[in-house]
Amino acid sequence: MTLHGQAAHPHHPGSYEPAPRTGNGMAVAALVLGIAACVFFWTVLGGIVLGLVGLVLGVVAARRARGGRAPHRGMAITGAVLSALALVVSSVIVAIGVSFFSSDSFKDYNDCIQHADGKSDRDQCAKDFERDVDGGN
């Protein structure tokens, strides 16, 4: 029987109600950053910076979720994995780019272009550079 103004299931003193889990904004941020890093992996900002931040947020969010302090563990792990993938691919691209731009062939090409007087000289520089890159064939 319920009296006016009283609940059908009264709260008993000393009873335990689990605290509601809060959202895991870090997991969402890690996933968004991981996706963005994968889309923009070919840029330093996109692949390396977003990938690094997404990886850190994903790991922290996954640890919080594993400890039961936050939901969305799968989202956090997915964000961390995507971020790590973009970070690795972007780092490889940067390493290849740095090795290319520091090569002797590119330095010779750049020097040739700077000393070229006209379009025909620049075209010859490009042909020489292409021959050097192809191995002199």
XYZ file of C-alpha atoms in Angstrom, residues 24-39 50 53-55 57-59 61 72-83:
36
model
C 34.691 8.657 -21.111
C 35.391 11.752 -23.165
C 38.991 10.676 -23.587
C 37.862 7.542 -25.429
C 35.754 9.623 -27.795
C 38.602 12.087 -28.309
C 41.061 9.235 -28.947
C 38.760 7.732 -31.567
C 38.190 11.071 -33.302
C 41.920 11.867 -33.269
C 42.749 8.358 -34.506
C 40.381 8.717 -37.450
C 41.676 12.211 -38.238
C 45.280 10.992 -38.015
C 44.498 8.164 -40.454
C 42.892 10.590 -42.892
C 47.320 13.928 -33.962
C 47.941 12.774 -28.905
C 45.319 10.182 -29.907
C 47.578 7.336 -28.801
C 44.470 9.635 -24.852
C 43.492 6.159 -26.030
C 45.861 4.418 -23.634
C 41.076 6.069 -21.529
C 33.869 2.640 -23.784
C 37.026 0.548 -23.465
C 36.662 -0.723 -27.035
C 36.382 2.816 -28.362
C 39.524 3.817 -26.485
C 41.477 0.836 -27.807
C 40.284 1.483 -31.365
C 41.360 5.114 -31.096
C 44.772 4.116 -29.761
C 45.317 1.532 -32.518
C 44.267 3.926 -35.309
C 46.471 6.639 -33.841
